[in-house]
Amino acid sequence: MSKGCVFDNKKPIMGGIPVVFPKFGSWDMGRPFHGFARINHWQFNEPAVKDHNGNITGTFTFTDTEETRTMWDNNRFKVILTVTLTAESLFTGLSVLNLNDTTSFDFTILLHTYIYLPDVTKITISGLNSVIYRDHTDDRKEKLETADKKSIHGHIDNVYVAAKNDHVITNVAGNKTLCLKKTNLPDTVIWNPWTNAKIYDFADNEQSNMICIEAGYVVNPYTLLPGKEFVCAQHLLIA
C-alpha cells in the first residue's frame, strides 16, 4: 500500500488488488478510468470461514446502483469477489452475473495486483517470451516480447495479449519467488510508473519497491448474456 494513498472515496487506492470493472483503461464522457468497481464500496458477506487447515475464505459483493446504472447503460449486475488466504498463497476469484432481463452487456475486467519488492530492477518475470504486447508508453504500438525473463529498468505499461497462464516473479519481498496462476484471464498487464509516480499518489521513490502484474480479460471485451455468469480467478503462491 502506498504511503501516498488518498482515502477520499474518489481516487483508487495504490495497493492491494483493486478490481477493474467494467472498463479497462479510458472511458468516454468523463466516466472513471478503469471503471467504477475500484472506487465503490463492496459489501463484506460475513462471517469469513476457516477450514480445518486454518485457511480463511471471505466474500465481497458489489451490486449495481443508481449511479452505476447512469454511467453504464442502465445495466444491472452483481460482482462477487472470493478471497482465500493460506499460509503460502492468496486466491482471488471473481464472478460477474448479468441481472438484466433481456439485455447482454460487454465488459472488461482485471485484477490490478500490486507486489512489494526490495528493488524492482532486481526482479524477473517469466511467461511473457514470444508474446505480442501493446506498449502504452509508445502510443500502444504492438511489439513482440523477446526476453526469456522480463526485467524492469524504466517506465513500463505493457498489455500482453493472450499471455501464458503462469508467471514466475523472482526476488520479491523476503527474496522469495512468487508464482501467479491465471484462470480465464487471458491477458497480462505489467506496470510501473517510474518517474511518473507522483501523478499516481506514490510517496517518494516508492515505485522502486513495487510492480503491478495484472491478470485480465482486457484486450477484447467479454459479452455476457442476460441471466448468465462469468467466472475468473488468479492464484498467488510462494514458491
CSV table of C-alpha atoms in Angstrom, one decimal:
chain,number,residue,atom,x,y,z
A,1,MET,CA,0.0,0.0,0.0
A,2,SER,CA,1.4,3.4,-1.0
A,3,LYS,CA,2.0,5.8,1.8
A,4,GLY,CA,0.7,8.5,-0.5
A,5,CYS,CA,-2.8,7.0,-0.9
A,6,VAL,CA,-5.7,9.4,-0.5
A,7,PHE,CA,-8.8,7.8,1.2
A,8,ASP,CA,-11.5,10.0,-0.2
A,9,ASN,CA,-13.8,7.5,-1.9
A,10,LYS,CA,-12.9,9.2,-5.2
A,11,LYS,CA,-9.3,8.2,-6.0
A,12,PRO,CA,-8.3,4.5,-6.4
A,13,ILE,CA,-6.0,3.1,-3.7
A,14,MET,CA,-2.5,2.4,-4.9
A,15,GLY,CA,-2.0,-1.1,-3.3
A,16,GLY,CA,-3.6,-4.5,-2.7
A,17,ILE,CA,-5.6,-5.9,-5.6
A,18,PRO,CA,-8.1,-3.3,-6.9
A,19,VAL,CA,-10.8,-4.8,-9.2
A,20,VAL,CA,-11.0,-3.1,-12.6
A,21,PHE,CA,-14.6,-3.4,-13.9
A,22,PRO,CA,-16.5,-2.9,-16.3
A,23,LYS,CA,-13.9,-0.9,-18.3
A,24,PHE,CA,-10.2,-1.3,-18.5
A,25,GLY,CA,-8.4,2.0,-19.4
A,26,SER,CA,-10.0,5.2,-20.5
A,27,TRP,CA,-13.8,5.6,-20.6
A,28,ASP,CA,-15.6,8.3,-22.5
A,29,MET,CA,-17.8,11.2,-21.2
A,30,GLY,CA,-15.8,11.7,-18.1
A,31,ARG,CA,-16.5,8.3,-16.6
A,32,PRO,CA,-13.9,6.9,-14.2
A,33,PHE,CA,-10.6,5.5,-15.6
A,34,HIS,CA,-10.5,1.7,-15.2
A,35,GLY,CA,-14.3,1.7,-14.4
A,36,PHE,CA,-16.2,2.2,-11.1
A,37,ALA,CA,-15.6,-1.0,-9.2
A,38,ARG,CA,-12.4,0.0,-7.6
A,39,ILE,CA,-13.8,3.3,-6.2
A,40,ASN,CA,-17.0,2.0,-4.8
A,41,HIS,CA,-17.8,0.3,-1.5
A,42,TRP,CA,-18.2,-3.5,-1.5
A,43,GLN,CA,-20.3,-5.5,0.9
A,44,PHE,CA,-18.4,-7.9,3.1
A,45,ASN,CA,-20.5,-11.1,3.4
A,46,GLU,CA,-19.9,-12.1,7.0
A,47,PRO,CA,-18.8,-14.3,8.5
A,48,ALA,CA,-15.5,-15.4,7.0
A,49,VAL,CA,-15.0,-19.2,7.0
A,50,LYS,CA,-11.9,-21.0,8.4
A,51,ASP,CA,-11.4,-24.6,7.3
A,52,HIS,CA,-9.7,-27.4,9.2
A,53,ASN,CA,-6.3,-26.4,7.8
A,54,GLY,CA,-6.7,-22.9,9.0
A,55,ASN,CA,-7.3,-21.4,5.6
A,56,ILE,CA,-9.7,-18.4,5.7
A,57,THR,CA,-12.2,-17.5,2.9
A,58,GLY,CA,-14.2,-14.3,2.7
A,59,THR,CA,-16.6,-13.0,0.0
A,60,PHE,CA,-17.4,-9.4,-1.0
A,61,THR,CA,-20.3,-8.3,-3.2
A,62,PHE,CA,-20.6,-5.2,-5.5
A,63,THR,CA,-24.1,-4.7,-7.0
A,64,ASP,CA,-25.3,-2.0,-9.4
A,65,THR,CA,-26.5,1.3,-8.0
A,66,GLU,CA,-28.4,4.2,-9.4
A,67,GLU,CA,-25.0,5.9,-10.1
A,68,THR,CA,-23.5,2.9,-11.9
A,69,ARG,CA,-26.7,2.4,-14.0
A,70,THR,CA,-26.5,6.0,-15.1
A,71,MET,CA,-22.8,5.6,-16.1
A,72,TRP,CA,-23.2,2.2,-17.7
A,73,ASP,CA,-26.3,1.8,-20.0
A,74,ASN,CA,-28.7,1.0,-17.1
A,75,ASN,CA,-27.1,-2.4,-16.7
A,76,ARG,CA,-28.0,-4.5,-13.6
A,77,PHE,CA,-25.2,-6.8,-12.3
A,78,LYS,CA,-23.6,-8.4,-9.4
A,79,VAL,CA,-19.9,-9.0,-8.9
A,80,ILE,CA,-18.7,-11.5,-6.2
A,81,LEU,CA,-15.1,-11.4,-5.0
A,82,THR,CA,-13.9,-14.5,-3.2
A,83,VAL,CA,-10.6,-14.3,-1.3
A,84,THR,CA,-8.9,-17.3,0.3
A,85,LEU,CA,-5.8,-16.8,2.4
A,86,THR,CA,-3.5,-19.7,3.3
A,87,ALA,CA,0.0,-19.8,4.9
A,88,GLU,CA,1.6,-19.6,1.5
A,89,SER,CA,-1.0,-18.5,-1.0
A,90,LEU,CA,-3.7,-16.0,-1.9
A,91,PHE,CA,-6.6,-17.0,-4.1
A,92,THR,CA,-8.7,-14.2,-5.7
A,93,GLY,CA,-11.8,-15.3,-7.6
A,94,LEU,CA,-14.4,-13.1,-9.4
A,95,SER,CA,-17.9,-13.9,-10.6
A,96,VAL,CA,-19.9,-11.5,-12.7
A,97,LEU,CA,-23.6,-12.0,-13.1
A,98,ASN,CA,-25.8,-10.3,-15.7
A,99,LEU,CA,-29.0,-9.4,-13.9
A,100,ASN,CA,-30.7,-7.7,-16.9
A,101,ASP,CA,-33.9,-9.3,-18.1
A,102,THR,CA,-33.2,-9.3,-21.8
A,103,THR,CA,-30.0,-7.3,-22.5
A,104,SER,CA,-26.5,-8.5,-22.9
A,105,PHE,CA,-23.6,-6.4,-21.8
A,106,ASP,CA,-19.9,-6.2,-22.8
A,107,PHE,CA,-17.2,-5.6,-20.2
A,108,THR,CA,-13.5,-5.9,-19.5
A,109,ILE,CA,-12.1,-7.0,-16.1
A,110,LEU,CA,-8.8,-7.1,-14.4
A,111,LEU,CA,-7.1,-7.8,-11.0
A,112,HIS,CA,-4.7,-4.9,-10.6
A,113,THR,CA,-2.3,-6.7,-8.3
A,114,TYR,CA,0.5,-4.7,-6.6
A,115,ILE,CA,3.5,-6.6,-5.4
A,116,TYR,CA,6.0,-5.3,-2.9
A,117,LEU,CA,9.7,-5.6,-3.8
A,118,PRO,CA,13.1,-4.7,-2.3
A,119,ASP,CA,14.2,-3.4,-5.7
A,120,VAL,CA,12.2,-3.5,-8.9
A,121,THR,CA,15.4,-3.6,-11.0
A,122,LYS,CA,16.4,-6.9,-9.5
A,123,ILE,CA,13.2,-8.9,-10.4
A,124,THR,CA,12.5,-11.1,-13.4
A,125,ILE,CA,9.1,-12.2,-14.7
A,126,SER,CA,8.6,-15.3,-16.8
A,127,GLY,CA,5.8,-16.4,-19.1
A,128,LEU,CA,6.0,-13.4,-21.5
A,129,ASN,CA,8.5,-14.5,-24.1
A,130,SER,CA,7.3,-14.5,-27.7
A,131,VAL,CA,4.0,-12.8,-26.7
A,132,ILE,CA,2.7,-9.8,-28.6
A,133,TYR,CA,2.1,-6.8,-26.4
A,134,ARG,CA,0.7,-3.3,-26.7
A,135,ASP,CA,3.2,-0.7,-25.4
A,136,HIS,CA,1.1,2.1,-23.7
A,137,THR,CA,4.3,4.2,-23.2
A,138,ASP,CA,4.8,4.2,-27.0
A,139,ASP,CA,1.3,5.1,-28.5
A,140,ARG,CA,0.1,1.5,-27.9
A,141,LYS,CA,2.3,0.1,-30.7
A,142,GLU,CA,2.2,-3.7,-30.9
A,143,LYS,CA,5.6,-5.3,-30.3
A,144,LEU,CA,7.0,-8.8,-29.7
A,145,GLU,CA,8.5,-9.7,-26.3
A,146,THR,CA,11.9,-11.2,-26.8
A,147,ALA,CA,13.1,-11.5,-23.2
A,148,ASP,CA,13.0,-15.0,-21.8
A,149,LYS,CA,12.7,-13.4,-18.3
A,150,LYS,CA,11.5,-9.9,-18.3
A,151,SER,CA,13.3,-7.3,-16.2
A,152,ILE,CA,12.3,-3.7,-15.3
A,153,HIS,CA,14.6,-0.7,-15.8
A,154,GLY,CA,12.2,2.1,-16.6
A,155,HIS,CA,8.6,3.1,-17.1
A,156,ILE,CA,6.6,0.2,-18.3
A,157,ASP,CA,2.9,-0.1,-19.2
A,158,ASN,CA,2.6,-3.2,-21.4
A,159,VAL,CA,-0.6,-5.2,-22.2
A,160,TYR,CA,0.4,-8.7,-23.2
A,161,VAL,CA,-2.2,-10.3,-25.5
A,162,ALA,CA,-3.1,-13.9,-24.7
A,163,ALA,CA,-0.1,-14.3,-22.4
A,164,LYS,CA,0.7,-17.6,-20.7
A,165,ASN,CA,-1.4,-18.6,-17.7
A,166,ASP,CA,1.6,-18.9,-15.3
A,167,HIS,CA,4.1,-16.2,-14.4
A,168,VAL,CA,7.1,-16.6,-12.0
A,169,ILE,CA,8.4,-13.5,-10.3
A,170,THR,CA,11.8,-13.6,-8.7
A,171,ASN,CA,13.3,-11.5,-5.8
A,172,VAL,CA,10.1,-10.3,-4.3
A,173,ALA,CA,9.9,-9.3,-0.6
A,174,GLY,CA,12.0,-11.6,1.6
A,175,ASN,CA,14.0,-12.6,-1.5
A,176,LYS,CA,11.3,-15.1,-2.3
A,177,THR,CA,9.9,-16.3,-5.6
A,178,LEU,CA,6.2,-15.8,-6.4
A,179,CYS,CA,4.0,-17.7,-8.8
A,180,LEU,CA,1.0,-16.1,-10.4
A,181,LYS,CA,-1.5,-18.5,-12.0
A,182,LYS,CA,-4.5,-17.3,-14.1
A,183,THR,CA,-7.8,-18.8,-14.8
A,184,ASN,CA,-10.0,-17.4,-17.7
A,185,LEU,CA,-7.9,-14.2,-17.7
A,186,PRO,CA,-6.0,-14.4,-20.9
A,187,ASP,CA,-4.1,-11.1,-20.8
A,188,THR,CA,-1.4,-9.8,-18.6
A,189,VAL,CA,-0.5,-6.2,-17.8
A,190,ILE,CA,2.9,-5.1,-16.4
A,191,TRP,CA,3.0,-1.6,-15.0
A,192,ASN,CA,5.5,0.6,-13.1
A,193,PRO,CA,5.2,4.4,-13.4
A,194,TRP,CA,8.9,5.0,-12.8
A,195,THR,CA,9.5,8.8,-12.8
A,196,ASN,CA,5.7,9.4,-13.3
A,197,ALA,CA,5.0,8.0,-9.8
A,198,LYS,CA,3.9,11.4,-8.3
A,199,ILE,CA,1.0,11.5,-10.7
A,200,TYR,CA,-0.4,8.4,-9.0
A,201,ASP,CA,-0.1,9.4,-5.3
A,202,PHE,CA,3.0,7.4,-4.7
A,203,ALA,CA,5.3,8.6,-1.9
A,204,ASP,CA,9.0,9.4,-2.7
A,205,ASN,CA,10.7,6.6,-4.6
A,206,GLU,CA,8.0,4.0,-3.8
A,207,GLN,CA,7.9,3.0,-7.4
A,208,SER,CA,11.3,1.3,-6.9
A,209,ASN,CA,9.6,-1.1,-4.4
A,210,MET,CA,6.6,-2.2,-6.5
A,211,ILE,CA,5.5,-3.8,-9.6
A,212,CYS,CA,1.9,-4.4,-10.9
A,213,ILE,CA,1.4,-7.7,-12.6
A,214,GLU,CA,-2.3,-7.7,-13.6
A,215,ALA,CA,-4.3,-10.7,-14.8
A,216,GLY,CA,-7.1,-9.5,-17.0
A,217,TYR,CA,-9.7,-10.0,-19.7
A,218,VAL,CA,-9.0,-6.7,-21.4
A,219,VAL,CA,-7.8,-6.9,-25.0
A,220,ASN,CA,-11.3,-8.0,-26.2
A,221,PRO,CA,-14.5,-7.3,-24.2
A,222,TYR,CA,-16.4,-10.3,-22.9
A,223,THR,CA,-20.1,-10.4,-23.9
A,224,LEU,CA,-22.3,-11.7,-21.1
A,225,LEU,CA,-25.9,-12.8,-21.9
A,226,PRO,CA,-28.8,-11.9,-19.5
A,227,GLY,CA,-29.0,-14.3,-16.6
A,228,LYS,CA,-25.5,-15.8,-17.3
A,229,GLU,CA,-22.3,-15.8,-15.2
A,230,PHE,CA,-18.7,-15.1,-16.0
A,231,VAL,CA,-16.0,-16.7,-13.7
A,232,CYS,CA,-12.3,-16.0,-13.5
A,233,ALA,CA,-9.5,-16.2,-10.9
A,234,GLN,CA,-5.9,-15.8,-10.0
A,235,HIS,CA,-3.7,-17.7,-7.5
A,236,LEU,CA,-0.6,-16.2,-5.9
A,237,LEU,CA,1.7,-18.8,-4.4
A,238,ILE,CA,5.1,-18.6,-2.7
A,239,ALA,CA,7.4,-20.9,-4.5
